[in-house]
mmCIF file with all atom_site columns, C-alpha atoms in Angstrom:
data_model
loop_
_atom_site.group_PDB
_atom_site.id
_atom_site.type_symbol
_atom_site.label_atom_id
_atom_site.label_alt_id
_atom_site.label_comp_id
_atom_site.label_asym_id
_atom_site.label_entity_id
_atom_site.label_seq_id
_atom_site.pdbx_PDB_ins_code
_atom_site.Cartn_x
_atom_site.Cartn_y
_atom_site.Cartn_z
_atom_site.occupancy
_atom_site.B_iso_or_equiv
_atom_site.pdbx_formal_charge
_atom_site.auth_seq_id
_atom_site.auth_comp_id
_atom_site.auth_asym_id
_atom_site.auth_atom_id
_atom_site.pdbx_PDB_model_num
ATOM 1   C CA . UNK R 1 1   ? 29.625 161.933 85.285  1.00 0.00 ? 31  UNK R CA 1
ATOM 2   C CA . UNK R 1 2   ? 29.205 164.908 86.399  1.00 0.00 ? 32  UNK R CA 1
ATOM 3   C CA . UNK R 1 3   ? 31.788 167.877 86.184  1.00 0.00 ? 33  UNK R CA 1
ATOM 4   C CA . UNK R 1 4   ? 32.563 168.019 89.856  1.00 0.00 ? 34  UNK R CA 1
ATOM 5   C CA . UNK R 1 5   ? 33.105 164.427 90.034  1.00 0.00 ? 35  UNK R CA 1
ATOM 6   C CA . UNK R 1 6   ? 35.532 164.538 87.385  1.00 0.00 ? 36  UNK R CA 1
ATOM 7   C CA . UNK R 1 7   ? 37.798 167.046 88.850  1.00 0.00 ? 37  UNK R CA 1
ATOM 8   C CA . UNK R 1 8   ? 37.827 165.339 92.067  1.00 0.00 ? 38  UNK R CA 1
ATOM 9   C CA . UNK R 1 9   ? 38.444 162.157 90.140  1.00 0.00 ? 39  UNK R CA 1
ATOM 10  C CA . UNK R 1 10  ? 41.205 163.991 88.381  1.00 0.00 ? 40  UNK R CA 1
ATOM 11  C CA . UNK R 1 11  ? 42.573 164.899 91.577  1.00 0.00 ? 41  UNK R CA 1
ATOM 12  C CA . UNK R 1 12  ? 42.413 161.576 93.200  1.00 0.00 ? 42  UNK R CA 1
ATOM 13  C CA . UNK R 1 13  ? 44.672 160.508 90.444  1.00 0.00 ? 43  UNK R CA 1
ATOM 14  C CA . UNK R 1 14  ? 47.146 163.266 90.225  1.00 0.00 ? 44  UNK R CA 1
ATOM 15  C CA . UNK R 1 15  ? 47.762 162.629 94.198  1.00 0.00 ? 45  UNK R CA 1
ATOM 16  C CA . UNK R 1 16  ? 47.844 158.896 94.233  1.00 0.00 ? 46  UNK R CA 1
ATOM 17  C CA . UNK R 1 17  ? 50.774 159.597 91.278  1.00 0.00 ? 47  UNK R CA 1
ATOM 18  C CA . UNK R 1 18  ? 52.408 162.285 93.162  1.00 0.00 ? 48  UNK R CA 1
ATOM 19  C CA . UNK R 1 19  ? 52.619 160.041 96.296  1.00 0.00 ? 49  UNK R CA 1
ATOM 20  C CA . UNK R 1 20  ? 53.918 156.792 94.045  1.00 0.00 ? 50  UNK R CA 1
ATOM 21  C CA . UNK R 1 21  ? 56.702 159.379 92.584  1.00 0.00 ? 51  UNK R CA 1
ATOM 22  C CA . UNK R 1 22  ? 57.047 160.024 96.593  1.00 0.00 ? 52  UNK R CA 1
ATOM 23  C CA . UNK R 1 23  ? 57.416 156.473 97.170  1.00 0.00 ? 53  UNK R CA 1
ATOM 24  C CA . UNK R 1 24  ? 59.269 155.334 94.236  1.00 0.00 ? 54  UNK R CA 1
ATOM 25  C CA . UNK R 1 25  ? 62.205 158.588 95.185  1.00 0.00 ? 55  UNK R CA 1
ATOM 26  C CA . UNK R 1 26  ? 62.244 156.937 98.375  1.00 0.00 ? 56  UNK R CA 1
ATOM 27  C CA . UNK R 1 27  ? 62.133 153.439 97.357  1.00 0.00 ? 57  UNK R CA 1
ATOM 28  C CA . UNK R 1 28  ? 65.112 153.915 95.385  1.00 0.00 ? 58  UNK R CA 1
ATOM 29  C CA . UNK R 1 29  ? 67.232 155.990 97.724  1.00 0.00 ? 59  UNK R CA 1
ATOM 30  C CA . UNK R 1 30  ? 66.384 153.132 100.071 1.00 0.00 ? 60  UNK R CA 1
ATOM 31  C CA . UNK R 1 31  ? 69.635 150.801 99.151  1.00 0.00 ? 61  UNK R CA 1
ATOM 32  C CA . UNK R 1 32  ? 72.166 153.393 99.776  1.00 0.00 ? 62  UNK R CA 1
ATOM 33  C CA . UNK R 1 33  ? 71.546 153.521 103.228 1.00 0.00 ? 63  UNK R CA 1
ATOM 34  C CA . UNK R 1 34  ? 70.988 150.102 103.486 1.00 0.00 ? 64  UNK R CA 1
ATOM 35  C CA . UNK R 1 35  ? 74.817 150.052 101.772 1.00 0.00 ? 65  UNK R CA 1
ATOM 36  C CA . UNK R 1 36  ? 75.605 152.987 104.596 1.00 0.00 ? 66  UNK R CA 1
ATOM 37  C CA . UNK R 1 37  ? 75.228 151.360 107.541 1.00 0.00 ? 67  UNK R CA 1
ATOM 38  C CA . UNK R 1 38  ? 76.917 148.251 106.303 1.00 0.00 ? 68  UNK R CA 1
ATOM 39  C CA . UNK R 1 39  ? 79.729 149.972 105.039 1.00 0.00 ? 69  UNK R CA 1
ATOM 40  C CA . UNK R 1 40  ? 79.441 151.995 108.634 1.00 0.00 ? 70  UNK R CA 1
ATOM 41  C CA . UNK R 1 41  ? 79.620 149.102 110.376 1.00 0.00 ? 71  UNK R CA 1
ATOM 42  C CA . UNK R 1 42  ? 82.387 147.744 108.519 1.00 0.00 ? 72  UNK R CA 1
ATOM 43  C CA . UNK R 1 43  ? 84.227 150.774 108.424 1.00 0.00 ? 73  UNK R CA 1
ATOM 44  C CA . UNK R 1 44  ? 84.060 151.471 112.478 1.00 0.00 ? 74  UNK R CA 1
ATOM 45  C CA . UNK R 1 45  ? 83.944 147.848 113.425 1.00 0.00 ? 75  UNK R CA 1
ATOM 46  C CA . UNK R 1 46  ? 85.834 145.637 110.734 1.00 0.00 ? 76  UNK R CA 1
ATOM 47  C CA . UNK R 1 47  ? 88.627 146.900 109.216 1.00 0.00 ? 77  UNK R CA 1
ATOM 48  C CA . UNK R 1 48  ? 91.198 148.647 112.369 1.00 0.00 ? 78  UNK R CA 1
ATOM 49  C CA . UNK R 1 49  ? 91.860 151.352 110.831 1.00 0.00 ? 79  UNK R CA 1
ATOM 50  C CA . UNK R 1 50  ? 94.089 153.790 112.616 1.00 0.00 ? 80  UNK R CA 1
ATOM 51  C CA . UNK R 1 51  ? 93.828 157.021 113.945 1.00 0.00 ? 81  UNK R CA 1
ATOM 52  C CA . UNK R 1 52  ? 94.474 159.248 110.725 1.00 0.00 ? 82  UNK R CA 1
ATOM 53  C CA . UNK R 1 53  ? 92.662 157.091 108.350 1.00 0.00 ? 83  UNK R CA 1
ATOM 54  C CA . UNK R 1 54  ? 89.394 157.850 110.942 1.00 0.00 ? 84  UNK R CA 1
ATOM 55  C CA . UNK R 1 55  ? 89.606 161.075 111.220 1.00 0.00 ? 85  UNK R CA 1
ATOM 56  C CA . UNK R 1 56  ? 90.069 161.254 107.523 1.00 0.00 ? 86  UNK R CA 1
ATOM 57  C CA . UNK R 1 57  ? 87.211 159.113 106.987 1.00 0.00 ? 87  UNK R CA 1
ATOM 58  C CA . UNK R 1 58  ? 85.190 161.057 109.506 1.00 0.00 ? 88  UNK R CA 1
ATOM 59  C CA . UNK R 1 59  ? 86.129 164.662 108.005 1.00 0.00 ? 89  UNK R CA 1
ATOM 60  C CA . UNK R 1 60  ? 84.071 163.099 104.454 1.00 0.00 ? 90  UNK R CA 1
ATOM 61  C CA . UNK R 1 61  ? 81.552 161.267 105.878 1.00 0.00 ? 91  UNK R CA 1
ATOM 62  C CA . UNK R 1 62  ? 80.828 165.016 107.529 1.00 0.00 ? 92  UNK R CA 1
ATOM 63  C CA . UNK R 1 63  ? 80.913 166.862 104.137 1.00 0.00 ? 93  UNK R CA 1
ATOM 64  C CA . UNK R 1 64  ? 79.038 163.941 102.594 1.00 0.00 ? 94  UNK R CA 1
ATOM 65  C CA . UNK R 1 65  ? 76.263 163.773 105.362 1.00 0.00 ? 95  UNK R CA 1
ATOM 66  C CA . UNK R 1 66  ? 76.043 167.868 104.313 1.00 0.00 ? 96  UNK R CA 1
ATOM 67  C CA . UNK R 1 67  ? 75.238 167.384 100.976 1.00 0.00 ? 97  UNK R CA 1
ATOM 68  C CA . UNK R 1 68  ? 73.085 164.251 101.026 1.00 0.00 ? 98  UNK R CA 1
ATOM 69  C CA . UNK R 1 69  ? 70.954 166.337 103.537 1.00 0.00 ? 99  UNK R CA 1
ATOM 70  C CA . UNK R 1 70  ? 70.797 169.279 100.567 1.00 0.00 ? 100 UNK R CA 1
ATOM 71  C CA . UNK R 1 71  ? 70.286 166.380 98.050  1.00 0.00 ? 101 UNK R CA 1
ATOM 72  C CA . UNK R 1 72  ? 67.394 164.958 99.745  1.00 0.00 ? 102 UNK R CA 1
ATOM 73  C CA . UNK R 1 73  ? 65.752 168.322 100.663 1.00 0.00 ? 103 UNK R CA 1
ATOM 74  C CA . UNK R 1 74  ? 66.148 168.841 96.511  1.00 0.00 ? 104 UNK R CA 1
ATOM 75  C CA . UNK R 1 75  ? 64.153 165.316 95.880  1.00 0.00 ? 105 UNK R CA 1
ATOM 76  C CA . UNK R 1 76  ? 61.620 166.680 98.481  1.00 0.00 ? 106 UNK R CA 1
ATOM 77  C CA . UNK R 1 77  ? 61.000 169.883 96.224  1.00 0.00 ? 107 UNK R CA 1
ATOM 78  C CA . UNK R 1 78  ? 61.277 168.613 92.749  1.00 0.00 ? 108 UNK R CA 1
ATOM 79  C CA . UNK R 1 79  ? 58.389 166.038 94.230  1.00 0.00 ? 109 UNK R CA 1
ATOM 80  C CA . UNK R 1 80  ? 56.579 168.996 95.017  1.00 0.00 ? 110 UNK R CA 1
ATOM 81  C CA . UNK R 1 81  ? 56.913 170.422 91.611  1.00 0.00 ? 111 UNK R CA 1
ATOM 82  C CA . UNK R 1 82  ? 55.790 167.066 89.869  1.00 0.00 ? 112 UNK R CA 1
ATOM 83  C CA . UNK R 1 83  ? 52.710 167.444 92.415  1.00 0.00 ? 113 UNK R CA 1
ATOM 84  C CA . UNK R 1 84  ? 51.636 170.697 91.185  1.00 0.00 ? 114 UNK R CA 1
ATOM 85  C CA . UNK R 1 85  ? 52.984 170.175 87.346  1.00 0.00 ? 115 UNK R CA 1
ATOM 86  C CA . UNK R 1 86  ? 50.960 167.250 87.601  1.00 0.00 ? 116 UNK R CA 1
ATOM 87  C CA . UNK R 1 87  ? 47.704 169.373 89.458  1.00 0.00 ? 117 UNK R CA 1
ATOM 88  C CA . UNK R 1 88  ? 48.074 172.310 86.739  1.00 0.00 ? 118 UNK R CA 1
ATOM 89  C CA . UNK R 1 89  ? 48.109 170.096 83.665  1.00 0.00 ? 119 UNK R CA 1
ATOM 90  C CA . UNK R 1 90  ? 46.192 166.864 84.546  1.00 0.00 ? 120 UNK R CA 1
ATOM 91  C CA . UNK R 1 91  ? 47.562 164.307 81.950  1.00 0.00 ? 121 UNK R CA 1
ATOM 92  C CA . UNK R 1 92  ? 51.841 163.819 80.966  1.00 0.00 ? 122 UNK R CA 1
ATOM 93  C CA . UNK R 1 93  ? 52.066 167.343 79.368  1.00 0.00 ? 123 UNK R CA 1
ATOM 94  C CA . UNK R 1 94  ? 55.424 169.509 79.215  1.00 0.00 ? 124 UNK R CA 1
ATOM 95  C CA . UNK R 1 95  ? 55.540 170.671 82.465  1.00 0.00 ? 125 UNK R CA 1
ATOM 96  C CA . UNK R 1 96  ? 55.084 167.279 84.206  1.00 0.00 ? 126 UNK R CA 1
ATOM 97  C CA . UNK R 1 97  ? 57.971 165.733 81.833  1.00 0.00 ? 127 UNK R CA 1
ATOM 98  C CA . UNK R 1 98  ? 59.874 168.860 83.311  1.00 0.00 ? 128 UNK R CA 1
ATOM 99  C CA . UNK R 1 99  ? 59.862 167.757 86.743  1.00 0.00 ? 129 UNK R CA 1
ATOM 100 C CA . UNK R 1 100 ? 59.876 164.127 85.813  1.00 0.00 ? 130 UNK R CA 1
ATOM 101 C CA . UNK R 1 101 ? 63.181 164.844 84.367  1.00 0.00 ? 131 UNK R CA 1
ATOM 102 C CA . UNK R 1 102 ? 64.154 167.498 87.307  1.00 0.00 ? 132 UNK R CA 1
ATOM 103 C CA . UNK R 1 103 ? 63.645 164.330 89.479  1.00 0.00 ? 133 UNK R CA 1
ATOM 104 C CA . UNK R 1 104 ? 65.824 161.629 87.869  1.00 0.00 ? 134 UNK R CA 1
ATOM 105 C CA . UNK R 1 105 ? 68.413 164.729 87.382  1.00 0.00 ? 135 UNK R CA 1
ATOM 106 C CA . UNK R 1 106 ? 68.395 164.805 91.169  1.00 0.00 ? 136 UNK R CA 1
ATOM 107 C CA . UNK R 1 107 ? 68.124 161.136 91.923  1.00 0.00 ? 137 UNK R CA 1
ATOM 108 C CA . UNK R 1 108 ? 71.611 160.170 89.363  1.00 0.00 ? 138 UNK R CA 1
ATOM 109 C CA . UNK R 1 109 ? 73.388 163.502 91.373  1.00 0.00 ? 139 UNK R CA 1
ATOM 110 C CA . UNK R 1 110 ? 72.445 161.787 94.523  1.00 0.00 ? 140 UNK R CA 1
ATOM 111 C CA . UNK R 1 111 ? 74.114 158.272 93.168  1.00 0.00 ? 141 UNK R CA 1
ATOM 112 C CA . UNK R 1 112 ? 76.493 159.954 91.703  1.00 0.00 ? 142 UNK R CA 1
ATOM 113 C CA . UNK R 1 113 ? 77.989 162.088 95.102  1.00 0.00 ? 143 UNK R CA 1
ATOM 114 C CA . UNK R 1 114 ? 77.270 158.927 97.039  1.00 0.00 ? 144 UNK R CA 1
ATOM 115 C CA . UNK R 1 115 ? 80.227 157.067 94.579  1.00 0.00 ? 145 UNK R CA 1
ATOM 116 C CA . UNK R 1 116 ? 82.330 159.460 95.077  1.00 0.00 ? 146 UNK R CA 1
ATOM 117 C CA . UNK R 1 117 ? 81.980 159.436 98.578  1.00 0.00 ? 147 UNK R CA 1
ATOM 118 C CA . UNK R 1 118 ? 82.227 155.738 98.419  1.00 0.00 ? 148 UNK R CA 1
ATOM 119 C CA . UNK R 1 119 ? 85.396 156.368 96.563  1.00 0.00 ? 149 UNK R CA 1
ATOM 120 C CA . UNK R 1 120 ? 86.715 158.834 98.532  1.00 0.00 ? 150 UNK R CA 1
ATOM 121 C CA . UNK R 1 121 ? 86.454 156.729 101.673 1.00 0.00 ? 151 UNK R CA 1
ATOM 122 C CA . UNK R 1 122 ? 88.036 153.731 100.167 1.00 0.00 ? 152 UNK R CA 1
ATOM 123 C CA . UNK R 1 123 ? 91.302 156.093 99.122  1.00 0.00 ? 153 UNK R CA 1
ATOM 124 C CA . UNK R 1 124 ? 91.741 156.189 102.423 1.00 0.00 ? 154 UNK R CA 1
ATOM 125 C CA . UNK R 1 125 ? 92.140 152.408 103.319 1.00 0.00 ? 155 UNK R CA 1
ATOM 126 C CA . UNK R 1 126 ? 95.153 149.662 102.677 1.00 0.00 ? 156 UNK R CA 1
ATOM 127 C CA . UNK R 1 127 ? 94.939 147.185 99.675  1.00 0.00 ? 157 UNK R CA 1
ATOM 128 C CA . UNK R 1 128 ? 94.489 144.417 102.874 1.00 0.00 ? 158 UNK R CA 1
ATOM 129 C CA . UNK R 1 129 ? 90.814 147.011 103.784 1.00 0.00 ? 159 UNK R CA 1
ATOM 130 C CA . UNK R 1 130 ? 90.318 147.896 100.688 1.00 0.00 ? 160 UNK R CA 1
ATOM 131 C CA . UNK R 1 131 ? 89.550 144.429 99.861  1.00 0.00 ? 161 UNK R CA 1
ATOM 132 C CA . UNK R 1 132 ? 87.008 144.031 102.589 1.00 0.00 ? 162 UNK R CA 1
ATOM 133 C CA . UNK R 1 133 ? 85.201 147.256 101.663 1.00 0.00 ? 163 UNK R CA 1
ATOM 134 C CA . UNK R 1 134 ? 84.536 146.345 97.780  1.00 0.00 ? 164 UNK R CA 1
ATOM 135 C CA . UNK R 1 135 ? 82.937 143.019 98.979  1.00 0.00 ? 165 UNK R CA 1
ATOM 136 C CA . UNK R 1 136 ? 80.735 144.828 100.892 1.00 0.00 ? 166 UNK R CA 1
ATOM 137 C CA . UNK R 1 137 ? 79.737 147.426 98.678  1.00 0.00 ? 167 UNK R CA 1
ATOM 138 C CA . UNK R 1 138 ? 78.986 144.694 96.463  1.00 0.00 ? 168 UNK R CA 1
ATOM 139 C CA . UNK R 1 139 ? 76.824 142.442 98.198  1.00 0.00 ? 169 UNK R CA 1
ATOM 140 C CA . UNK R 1 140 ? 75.056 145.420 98.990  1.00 0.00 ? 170 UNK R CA 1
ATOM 141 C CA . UNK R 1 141 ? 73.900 146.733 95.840  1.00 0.00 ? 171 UNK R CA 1
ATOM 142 C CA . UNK R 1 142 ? 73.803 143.052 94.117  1.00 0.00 ? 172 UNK R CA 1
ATOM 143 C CA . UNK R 1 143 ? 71.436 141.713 97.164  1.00 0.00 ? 173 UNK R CA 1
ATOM 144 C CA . UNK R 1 144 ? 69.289 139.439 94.914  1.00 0.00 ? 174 UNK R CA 1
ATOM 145 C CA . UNK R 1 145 ? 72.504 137.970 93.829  1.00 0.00 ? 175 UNK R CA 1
ATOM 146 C CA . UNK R 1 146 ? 73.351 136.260 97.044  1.00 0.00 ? 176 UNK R CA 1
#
């Protein structure tokens, strides 16, 4: 094989990977809005809640929808930077275990703000909610369970 097919073979690869770390960042972010608009739904639809408890529950969805927007715009670069780690080095050297790891650091921050958010909404509702809201937090990140 010549030397010119091997670089574009080598390129081939290094973007089909790049676009499966794409999909596979997207693919797992995927649930928690799936989770979001049920527990939207439940939240504006399901449980009555009064007047303070939604403008309390408004005022952190706000800050939440702030920094999930940041968080995502992080996945988008650190995807970049596992493009070009994985362009400069062709194979799983240093720098593409970098932003492998730069990745999953901003994927668990993303799970992790989204619990707290999770929690931070459900401080706000009565035992009698409160009840309501676990079930559906649970049946929607245990669906193969149902």
């Amino acid at each position: 094989m010549s030397w010119s097919k091997r670089i574009a073979l080598i390129a081939l690869v290094a973007f089909v990977a790049a676009m499966g770390g794409t999909y596979a960042g997207r693919a797992l972010l995927a649930p928690e809005k799936q989770t979001e608009t049920e527990l939207h739904a439940l939240l504006h639809t399901e449980l009555d809640l009064d007047a303070a408890q939604q403008a309390k529950i408004e005022a952190i969805e706000q800050r939440f929808a702030a920094r999930r927007k940041a968080l995502e715009l992080e996945m988008r670069a650190a995807n970049a930077h596992l493009a070009a780690a994985m362009q400069t080095e062709h194979g799983y050297g240093p720098e593409v275990t970098a932003a492998i790891d730069h990745t999953h650091m901003v994927m668990g921050e993303m799970q992790k703000e989204t619990l707290e958010h999770l929690f931070a909404m459900r401080a706000v509702l009565r035992p009698d909610q409160a009840v309501k809201f676990d079930r559906t937090v649970t049946r929607a990140l245990t669906p193969d369970t149902r």
